[in-house]
Coordinates of C-alpha atoms and ligand atoms in Angstrom, one line a residue:
M1 CA -25.7 -29.0 14.0
T2 CA -24.6 -24.9 13.2
D3 CA -24.8 -22.5 15.7
R4 CA -25.1 -20.0 13.7
R5 CA -26.7 -18.8 10.4
T6 CA -25.8 -16.4 8.2
D7 CA -26.3 -15.0 4.2
V8 CA -23.0 -14.1 3.7
L9 CA -19.7 -14.7 5.5
V10 CA -17.1 -12.2 5.2
V11 CA -13.1 -14.1 6.5
G12 CA -11.1 -11.4 7.1
A13 CA -11.7 -7.9 8.2
G14 CA -8.7 -5.9 6.6
P15 CA -10.3 -3.1 4.6
A16 CA -11.7 -5.4 1.9
G17 CA -13.2 -8.0 4.2
Y18 CA -14.9 -5.3 6.3
T19 CA -16.1 -3.0 3.7
T20 CA -17.7 -5.9 2.0
A21 CA -19.4 -6.7 5.4
I22 CA -20.6 -2.8 6.4
R23 CA -21.9 -2.5 2.6
L24 CA -24.0 -6.1 3.3
G25 CA -25.5 -3.9 5.9
Q26 CA -26.6 -0.5 4.1
L27 CA -27.8 -3.5 1.9
G28 CA -30.3 -5.1 4.5
I29 CA -27.8 -8.4 4.1
D30 CA -27.3 -10.3 6.8
A31 CA -23.6 -11.1 7.0
T32 CA -21.1 -12.1 9.7
L33 CA -17.2 -11.2 9.5
V34 CA -15.3 -13.1 11.2
E35 CA -11.4 -12.1 12.1
A36 CA -8.7 -14.0 13.9
D37 CA -6.6 -11.3 14.9
A38 CA -7.4 -7.2 14.9
H39 CA -10.2 -5.0 12.8
G40 CA -8.7 -3.6 10.1
G41 CA -6.2 -6.3 8.8
T42 CA -2.8 -5.3 8.2
C43 CA -3.7 -2.0 6.7
L44 CA -4.7 -0.6 9.9
N45 CA -2.5 -2.2 12.3
R46 CA 0.6 -3.1 10.7
G47 CA 1.0 -1.4 7.7
C48 CA -0.3 1.7 5.8
I49 CA -2.0 3.7 9.6
P50 CA 1.3 2.6 11.5
S51 CA 3.8 3.0 8.4
K52 CA 1.8 6.8 7.6
A53 CA 2.5 7.6 11.3
I54 CA 5.7 7.3 11.7
I55 CA 6.8 9.5 8.0
S56 CA 4.3 11.7 9.3
A57 CA 6.2 11.9 12.6
A58 CA 9.7 11.9 10.6
S59 CA 8.7 14.1 8.6
V60 CA 8.0 16.6 11.5
A61 CA 10.9 15.9 13.0
H62 CA 13.6 16.3 10.0
E63 CA 11.4 19.9 8.6
A64 CA 12.5 20.9 12.0
R65 CA 16.4 20.3 11.9
T66 CA 16.7 21.1 8.5
S67 CA 14.4 24.8 7.8
E68 CA 17.3 26.7 8.8
E69 CA 17.0 28.3 4.8
I70 CA 13.9 29.4 6.4
G71 CA 14.5 31.4 9.2
I72 CA 14.0 28.3 11.2
T73 CA 16.7 26.1 13.3
A74 CA 15.9 24.1 16.5
E75 CA 17.2 21.1 18.8
V76 CA 15.4 17.9 18.1
D77 CA 14.8 15.6 19.8
V78 CA 12.7 12.7 19.5
D79 CA 10.8 10.3 22.0
F80 CA 10.1 7.3 20.5
E81 CA 8.1 5.8 23.6
Q82 CA 6.1 8.7 22.8
F83 CA 5.9 8.8 19.3
T84 CA 5.0 5.2 19.9
R85 CA 2.1 5.8 22.6
W86 CA 0.6 8.3 20.4
K87 CA 0.8 6.2 17.1
D88 CA -1.0 3.3 19.0
R89 CA -3.2 5.1 20.2
V90 CA -4.2 6.2 16.5
V91 CA -4.4 2.8 15.4
R92 CA -7.2 1.7 18.8
R93 CA -9.1 4.6 18.3
M94 CA -9.2 3.2 14.3
G95 CA -9.6 0.0 15.1
K96 CA -12.4 0.9 17.5
A97 CA -14.2 2.9 14.8
V98 CA -14.5 -0.1 12.2
E99 CA -15.9 -2.6 15.1
K100 CA -18.1 0.6 16.3
L101 CA -19.7 1.0 11.8
C102 CA -19.9 -3.1 12.0
K103 CA -22.0 -2.9 14.5
A104 CA -24.0 -0.2 13.5
N105 CA -24.8 -1.9 9.8
N106 CA -25.8 -4.5 11.6
V107 CA -22.9 -6.5 11.0
D108 CA -22.1 -9.5 13.6
L109 CA -18.4 -10.0 14.2
V110 CA -17.3 -12.5 15.6
E111 CA -13.1 -13.6 17.1
G112 CA -11.6 -16.4 15.6
R113 CA -10.3 -17.9 12.7
A114 CA -12.4 -19.0 10.0
V115 CA -12.1 -22.7 8.8
F116 CA -14.8 -24.3 6.4
E117 CA -16.1 -27.9 7.2
D118 CA -17.5 -28.1 3.6
R119 CA -19.1 -25.6 1.3
H120 CA -21.6 -23.8 3.1
V121 CA -20.1 -24.6 6.5
A122 CA -16.8 -23.2 8.2
R123 CA -15.8 -23.9 12.5
V124 CA -14.2 -20.9 13.6
L125 CA -11.6 -21.4 15.7
D126 CA -9.6 -19.5 18.5
G127 CA -5.6 -19.6 18.3
D128 CA -5.5 -23.2 20.0
G129 CA -7.3 -24.6 17.4
T130 CA -10.7 -24.8 19.9
E131 CA -13.6 -25.3 18.1
L132 CA -16.0 -21.7 18.7
E133 CA -18.8 -22.5 16.7
R134 CA -19.9 -23.4 13.3
V135 CA -21.7 -20.8 10.7
E136 CA -23.5 -22.0 8.3
F137 CA -23.9 -19.9 5.2
D138 CA -25.1 -19.2 2.3
Y139 CA -22.4 -16.8 0.6
A140 CA -18.2 -16.4 1.6
V141 CA -16.5 -13.7 0.8
L142 CA -12.2 -14.4 1.3
A143 CA -10.5 -11.7 2.5
T144 CA -7.8 -13.0 4.0
G145 CA -5.5 -10.6 2.5
S146 CA -1.1 -11.0 2.2
R147 CA 1.6 -11.5 4.9
P148 CA 5.4 -10.4 4.3
V149 CA 7.4 -12.9 1.9
E150 CA 9.8 -14.6 4.4
L151 CA 13.8 -14.6 2.5
P152 CA 15.3 -18.0 2.9
G153 CA 17.6 -17.7 6.1
F154 CA 16.4 -14.4 6.6
E155 CA 13.0 -16.0 9.4
Y156 CA 11.6 -13.1 11.5
D157 CA 11.3 -14.5 14.6
H158 CA 15.3 -13.4 15.2
P159 CA 14.3 -10.0 17.3
S160 CA 17.3 -8.6 14.7
V161 CA 14.9 -9.6 11.3
L162 CA 12.7 -7.4 11.0
D163 CA 9.8 -7.6 8.5
A164 CA 7.5 -4.4 8.1
A165 CA 5.6 -5.0 11.5
D166 CA 8.5 -5.4 13.6
A167 CA 9.7 -2.4 12.3
L168 CA 6.2 -0.4 12.8
S169 CA 6.0 -1.2 16.1
L170 CA 10.1 -1.1 17.8
S171 CA 10.3 0.3 21.3
S172 CA 13.0 2.3 20.3
L173 CA 15.1 3.1 17.0
P174 CA 18.3 1.1 16.2
N175 CA 21.5 3.5 14.6
S176 CA 21.7 1.6 11.8
L177 CA 19.8 -0.5 9.5
V178 CA 20.3 -2.3 6.6
V179 CA 17.1 -2.8 4.6
I180 CA 16.5 -5.2 2.5
G181 CA 14.6 -4.9 -0.8
A182 CA 14.0 -0.9 -2.0
G183 CA 10.1 -1.5 -3.2
Y184 CA 7.2 0.3 -1.5
I185 CA 7.9 -0.8 2.1
G186 CA 11.5 -0.1 1.6
M187 CA 11.5 2.6 0.7
E188 CA 8.6 4.1 2.2
L189 CA 10.3 2.7 5.9
S190 CA 14.1 3.8 4.7
T191 CA 13.0 7.4 4.0
A192 CA 11.3 7.5 7.5
F193 CA 13.9 5.8 9.6
A194 CA 16.6 8.1 7.9
K195 CA 14.7 11.3 9.0
L196 CA 14.6 9.8 12.7
G197 CA 18.8 9.8 12.2
V198 CA 18.9 6.0 11.7
D199 CA 21.5 5.1 9.6
V200 CA 20.4 3.2 7.2
T201 CA 21.2 1.3 3.8
V202 CA 19.6 -0.5 1.2
V203 CA 20.0 -3.4 -1.1
E204 CA 18.0 -4.3 -4.0
A205 CA 17.9 -7.0 -6.1
L206 CA 16.8 -4.8 -9.4
E207 CA 19.1 -1.6 -11.1
S208 CA 16.8 1.3 -9.3
M209 CA 14.8 1.6 -6.0
L210 CA 10.7 1.7 -6.5
P211 CA 10.7 -0.8 -9.5
G212 CA 7.1 -0.6 -11.3
F213 CA 7.1 3.3 -11.0
P214 CA 8.1 5.2 -14.5
P215 CA 11.7 6.3 -13.7
A216 CA 11.1 9.7 -14.7
L217 CA 9.1 9.9 -11.1
V218 CA 11.8 7.9 -9.2
E219 CA 14.2 10.2 -10.0
P220 CA 13.6 12.7 -7.8
V221 CA 12.9 10.1 -4.9
E222 CA 16.3 8.6 -5.5
S223 CA 18.0 12.0 -4.9
R224 CA 16.8 12.8 -1.8
A225 CA 17.4 9.6 -0.4
G226 CA 21.0 10.3 -1.2
E227 CA 20.6 13.8 0.3
L228 CA 18.4 11.8 3.1
G229 CA 22.2 10.0 3.5
I230 CA 20.6 6.9 3.0
D231 CA 23.2 4.3 1.0
C232 CA 21.7 2.4 -2.0
H233 CA 23.0 -0.3 -3.1
Y234 CA 21.5 -2.0 -6.3
K235 CA 22.3 -5.3 -8.3
Q236 CA 23.0 -6.8 -5.1
L237 CA 20.7 -9.8 -3.4
A238 CA 20.8 -10.7 0.0
Q239 CA 22.4 -14.2 0.7
D240 CA 22.6 -14.6 4.3
W241 CA 23.6 -12.3 7.3
R242 CA 25.5 -13.4 10.7
E243 CA 25.8 -12.2 14.2
T244 CA 28.2 -9.9 15.6
D245 CA 28.6 -7.5 19.0
A246 CA 28.0 -4.2 16.8
G247 CA 24.5 -6.3 15.8
L248 CA 24.8 -8.0 12.2
V249 CA 26.2 -8.3 9.3
L250 CA 24.4 -9.1 6.4
E251 CA 25.9 -10.7 3.3
T252 CA 25.0 -10.0 -0.3
E253 CA 26.1 -11.0 -4.2
S254 CA 25.7 -8.9 -7.4
A255 CA 23.2 -10.0 -9.6
D256 CA 25.7 -12.0 -11.7
G257 CA 27.2 -13.9 -8.6
Q258 CA 30.9 -12.2 -9.6
D259 CA 31.4 -10.2 -6.5
Q260 CA 30.5 -11.0 -2.6
F261 CA 29.5 -7.2 0.0
E262 CA 29.1 -7.1 2.8
H263 CA 26.7 -4.6 5.0
E264 CA 27.1 -4.3 9.0
A265 CA 23.8 -2.8 10.6
E266 CA 22.2 -2.9 14.5
A267 CA 19.1 -4.8 12.3
V268 CA 17.6 -6.1 9.0
L269 CA 14.2 -5.1 7.9
V270 CA 13.2 -7.9 5.3
A271 CA 10.9 -5.9 2.4
V272 CA 11.1 -8.5 -0.5
G273 CA 7.2 -8.5 -1.5
R274 CA 3.7 -10.1 0.3
E275 CA 2.6 -13.4 -0.6
P276 CA -1.5 -13.5 -0.6
V277 CA -2.8 -16.2 2.6
T278 CA -4.6 -19.0 1.5
D279 CA -3.3 -22.1 3.5
T280 CA -5.4 -21.0 6.8
M281 CA -8.9 -22.0 6.1
N282 CA -9.3 -25.5 4.6
L283 CA -10.0 -24.4 0.9
D284 CA -10.1 -27.8 -0.5
A285 CA -13.0 -28.0 1.6
I286 CA -15.2 -25.7 -0.6
G287 CA -14.0 -26.5 -3.9
L288 CA -10.9 -23.7 -4.4
E289 CA -7.3 -23.3 -5.0
P290 CA -4.7 -20.9 -5.9
N291 CA -4.0 -20.1 -9.3
N292 CA -0.2 -20.5 -9.8
D293 CA 1.0 -17.1 -8.2
G294 CA -0.9 -18.4 -4.9
F295 CA -3.6 -16.1 -5.8
L296 CA -7.1 -16.8 -6.0
E297 CA -8.9 -15.7 -9.9
T298 CA -12.2 -13.8 -9.6
D299 CA -14.2 -12.5 -12.3
D300 CA -15.1 -9.1 -12.4
Q301 CA -17.4 -8.9 -10.2
C302 CA -15.2 -10.7 -7.7
R303 CA -17.0 -14.1 -7.9
T304 CA -14.5 -17.3 -7.9
D305 CA -15.1 -20.4 -9.7
V306 CA -16.9 -21.2 -7.1
P307 CA -20.4 -19.1 -7.7
H308 CA -21.3 -18.5 -4.1
V309 CA -18.0 -17.9 -2.8
F310 CA -16.5 -14.4 -3.8
A311 CA -12.6 -13.3 -3.1
V312 CA -11.6 -9.5 -2.6
G313 CA -8.5 -7.5 -1.2
D314 CA -4.5 -9.0 -1.5
V315 CA -5.4 -12.6 -1.3
A316 CA -7.8 -12.1 -4.6
G317 CA -4.5 -11.0 -6.7
E318 CA -2.3 -7.7 -7.9
P319 CA -2.4 -4.3 -7.1
M320 CA -2.1 -5.5 -3.1
L321 CA -3.0 -2.5 -1.7
A322 CA -6.2 -1.4 0.3
H323 CA -8.6 0.6 -2.2
K324 CA -8.3 -2.0 -4.8
G325 CA -9.4 -4.5 -1.5
S326 CA -12.1 -1.8 -0.8
A327 CA -13.5 -0.7 -4.0
E328 CA -13.6 -4.8 -4.9
G329 CA -15.6 -5.4 -1.3
E330 CA -18.1 -3.0 -2.3
V331 CA -18.7 -5.0 -5.7
A332 CA -18.9 -8.2 -4.2
A333 CA -21.8 -7.1 -1.5
E334 CA -23.6 -5.5 -4.5
V335 CA -23.2 -8.2 -6.5
I336 CA -24.6 -10.6 -4.4
A337 CA -27.4 -7.8 -3.0
G338 CA -28.5 -9.0 -6.8
R339 CA -26.9 -5.5 -8.2
T340 CA -25.4 -5.2 -11.5
A341 CA -21.2 -4.0 -10.6
S342 CA -18.4 -4.5 -11.8
F343 CA -14.8 -3.6 -10.7
A344 CA -13.1 -2.4 -13.2
D345 CA -9.0 -1.6 -12.6
R346 CA -8.5 1.3 -14.9
A347 CA -7.8 4.1 -12.3
V348 CA -6.3 2.6 -9.8
P349 CA -4.0 4.9 -7.9
S350 CA -0.3 3.9 -6.8
V351 CA 1.5 5.6 -4.0
A352 CA 4.8 5.6 -2.6
F353 CA 4.8 7.7 0.1
T354 CA 8.3 8.5 -0.2
A355 CA 10.1 11.7 -0.2
P356 CA 8.9 13.0 -2.3
E357 CA 6.1 11.4 -2.9
L358 CA 4.9 9.9 -6.1
A359 CA 2.0 8.4 -7.3
T360 CA 0.8 7.1 -10.8
V361 CA -2.8 6.3 -12.1
G362 CA -4.2 4.9 -15.2
Q363 CA -2.2 4.5 -17.9
T364 CA 1.7 5.8 -19.3
V365 CA 2.5 7.8 -22.0
Q366 CA 4.3 4.0 -22.9
E367 CA 1.1 2.0 -21.8
A368 CA -0.8 4.5 -24.3
E369 CA 0.8 4.4 -26.7
D370 CA 1.2 0.1 -26.2
A371 CA -2.8 0.4 -26.3
G372 CA -2.7 2.2 -29.7
H373 CA -3.3 5.3 -28.5
N374 CA -0.9 8.2 -30.3
P375 CA -1.5 10.2 -27.0
I376 CA -1.0 14.1 -25.8
Q377 CA 0.6 14.8 -23.1
G378 CA 1.1 17.8 -20.7
E379 CA 3.5 18.4 -18.0
F380 CA 4.1 21.3 -15.5
P381 CA 7.3 21.5 -13.2
L382 CA 6.9 22.3 -9.5
R383 CA 9.6 24.4 -9.7
A384 CA 7.0 27.1 -11.4
S385 CA 4.4 26.3 -8.7
G386 CA 4.4 29.8 -6.2
R387 CA 2.9 27.1 -3.6
A388 CA 5.1 24.5 -3.6
L389 CA 7.9 27.1 -4.0
T390 CA 6.2 28.7 -0.2
T391 CA 6.9 24.9 0.9
G392 CA 10.7 24.6 0.1
H393 CA 10.2 21.7 -1.8
T394 CA 9.6 22.3 -5.8
D395 CA 11.5 18.7 -6.7
G396 CA 8.7 17.6 -8.8
F397 CA 6.6 17.5 -12.1
A398 CA 2.5 16.4 -12.9
R399 CA 2.4 14.7 -16.1
I400 CA -1.6 14.2 -17.7
V401 CA -2.1 11.7 -20.6
A402 CA -4.7 11.9 -22.9
S403 CA -5.9 10.4 -26.0
E404 CA -6.0 11.9 -29.1
D405 CA -9.5 13.0 -28.7
G406 CA -8.2 14.7 -25.3
R407 CA -9.9 11.4 -23.2
V408 CA -7.6 11.8 -20.2
L409 CA -6.1 8.5 -19.5
G410 CA -3.5 8.9 -17.0
G411 CA -1.7 10.8 -15.1
Q412 CA 1.6 10.7 -12.7
V413 CA 2.6 13.3 -10.3
V414 CA 5.8 13.2 -7.9
G415 CA 6.4 16.3 -5.0
P416 CA 4.4 17.1 -1.7
E417 CA 1.0 15.8 -1.8
A418 CA 1.7 13.5 -4.6
S419 CA -1.1 10.8 -2.7
E420 CA -3.4 13.6 -2.9
L421 CA -3.4 15.2 -5.7
I422 CA -4.0 12.0 -8.2
A423 CA -6.8 12.4 -6.7
E424 CA -8.4 14.8 -9.3
I425 CA -6.8 12.8 -12.3
A426 CA -8.4 9.0 -10.7
L427 CA -11.2 11.0 -10.9
A428 CA -11.0 12.2 -14.8
V429 CA -9.8 8.0 -16.2
E430 CA -12.5 6.9 -14.0
Q431 CA -14.6 8.6 -15.6
E432 CA -13.0 9.0 -18.9
L433 CA -13.4 13.0 -18.5
P434 CA -12.2 15.4 -21.4
V435 CA -8.5 16.7 -20.5
E436 CA -10.8 20.1 -20.6
A437 CA -12.4 19.3 -17.4
L438 CA -9.7 19.7 -15.7
A439 CA -7.7 22.6 -17.0
E440 CA -11.2 24.8 -17.6
T441 CA -11.8 23.6 -13.7
I442 CA -11.0 26.6 -11.4
H443 CA -8.2 25.7 -8.8
A444 CA -7.9 27.7 -6.0
H445 CA -4.8 29.7 -6.1
P446 CA -2.0 29.4 -4.5
T447 CA -2.4 25.6 -4.4
M448 CA -0.6 21.8 -4.8
A449 CA -3.6 20.9 -7.3
E450 CA -2.9 23.9 -9.3
S451 CA 0.0 21.8 -10.9
V452 CA -2.4 18.9 -12.5
H453 CA -4.8 21.5 -13.8
E454 CA -1.6 23.5 -15.8
A455 CA -0.2 20.0 -16.6
S456 CA -4.0 19.5 -18.0
A457 CA -3.7 22.8 -20.1
N458 CA 0.1 22.2 -20.7
A459 CA -1.4 19.1 -22.9
L460 CA -4.2 21.8 -24.7
G461 CA -1.0 24.0 -25.6
R462 CA -2.5 26.6 -23.2
A463 CA -0.5 26.6 -19.8
I464 CA -0.4 30.1 -19.0
H465 CA 2.4 29.5 -16.3
T466 CA 5.2 26.8 -18.2
L467 CA 5.9 27.2 -21.6
N468 CA 4.1 24.8 -24.2
R469 CA 5.6 22.4 -26.3
Ligands
NAI1 P1 7.1 -4.4 -3.4 O1 7.6 -5.6 -4.5 O2 7.5 -3.4 -3.6 O3 9.2 -4.5 -3.1 C1 10.0 -5.6 -3.1 C2 11.8 -6.0 -3.2 O4 12.7 -6.4 -3.2 C3 11.5 -5.5 -4.8 O5 12.4 -4.5 -5.6 C4 13.1 -6.4 -5.6 O6 13.5 -6.4 -6.6 C5 13.3 -6.7 -4.1 N1 14.1 -8.0 -4.0 C6 13.5 -8.9 -3.9 N2 13.9 -10.2 -3.5 C7 15.4 -9.5 -3.4 C8 16.7 -9.7 -2.5 N3 16.7 -11.0 -2.2 N4 17.8 -9.3 -2.6 C9 17.3 -7.9 -2.4 N5 16.6 -7.1 -3.2 C10 15.5 -7.6 -3.4 O7 7.5 -5.3 -2.2 P2 7.3 -4.3 -0.6 O8 8.1 -3.5 -0.6 O9 7.8 -5.7 0.0 O10 5.6 -4.3 -0.4 C11 4.9 -5.4 -0.1 C12 3.4 -4.2 -0.8 O11 2.8 -4.1 -0.2 C13 3.4 -4.2 -2.5 O12 3.2 -4.5 -3.4 C14 2.5 -2.9 -2.1 O13 1.0 -3.2 -2.9 C15 1.6 -2.9 -0.4 N6 2.4 -1.5 -0.1 C16 1.8 -0.3 -0.9 C17 2.1 0.7 0.1 C18 1.5 1.6 -0.5 O14 0.2 1.9 -1.3 N7 2.4 3.2 -0.5 C19 3.0 0.6 1.1 C20 3.8 -0.5 1.3 C21 3.7 -2.1 0.7

């Protein structure tokens, strides 16, 4: 006996899950979206959106404090409680918008945790484990996301040991913070807190920050981090911590195990990666188990080994990025609707909202060479950009990578608005456009976007505002 029957049960209302459900609704398919927490998932409630709110607010405060050169001086007072109210309003507003969009597209929203009973039935439980209803479905789409990896000894139940979500919901600013991990979260939040006046120390196991991004892109971020007073320690592994009157002491060890170090701060933020969530829904009952990395394996149609079950977003594998999850969600919905669709990962942009921002899409020169190309490349330094000069921020460059026959394979941008500039290059990579398409498109002057235009022209040996090589 079931309470509800649906064509498609979507589990998890983050960007991957709600996109799947909305697209299914648009295609006239009956979808039920089950969410145990809040609509919008980690991205909207505890990740991308609140972190970009704090990054924007911190930049406003920092710019106001550091603009003497352009003739502006200001006494800046950060009212963190007011900031928090504003940030929470932004999050609430977006959560309501997701809910409205789902309803407008005839998606049934169910609050609770979906737990599979067999291949076509799930029970929905409340926080206490009480059954709210049973849902029978033809297809299931699993979009249960990811959670922060917990370092042994650094359990998040202590008020001074923070994960990213805790750091984004602090009620007041700490005077000092030690951050474990110089990846996306570590560097984005270190930058924001440093700009807000917090004394930030970063401890990273590897030999540089933002591993995975090309070193030339990371260099301006590393140098700006130094200017912001962020004290970075590389090749150190967090081992343990202890409480003191002033806060805590983080104990670390050099990567070779030879040396021990201590770092004092009021709180510690642990940002050592995220892991897929697969243990909340009794996957056994639906005939699935995660691979050795903990992810649910899918084909290019986002289908798992069980033909009527799809997986999208963080739970379906790297990169754990909201926009990759949304794109997969659309594919899964189209495939369920019987349309032809497949997910290709050649143009998934990666952006770190650091200072300056850095962004990549497609292949680097090295990756193009490894793939058997004899690539051409073009570059444009932001110090030659009129628009960059007028903002006072000229660190960085745009680079275009193209195949020997001129097809855009990738691009990298570091500098102000890199997160926006990468979209044009992503279009070129996705659509396999010739580099002439970028070089011959008129870009408004004076804009940051001209740097993509100039880098493309440079790849063809005809840039006007930089020397061609
Ligand atoms: P991450 O994988 O980016 O970085 C974790 C860092 O921690 C690595 O550099 C690693 O070497 C270091 N580490 C691991 N164990 C350590 C230890 N014991 N001591 C010192 N360092 C240690 O993971 P992060 O920053 O937690 O982010 C998780 C995921 O969230 C990212 O992979 C990304 O997919 C997503 N994300 C994306 C953002 C964006 O698109 N702008 C922003 C924030 C997160």
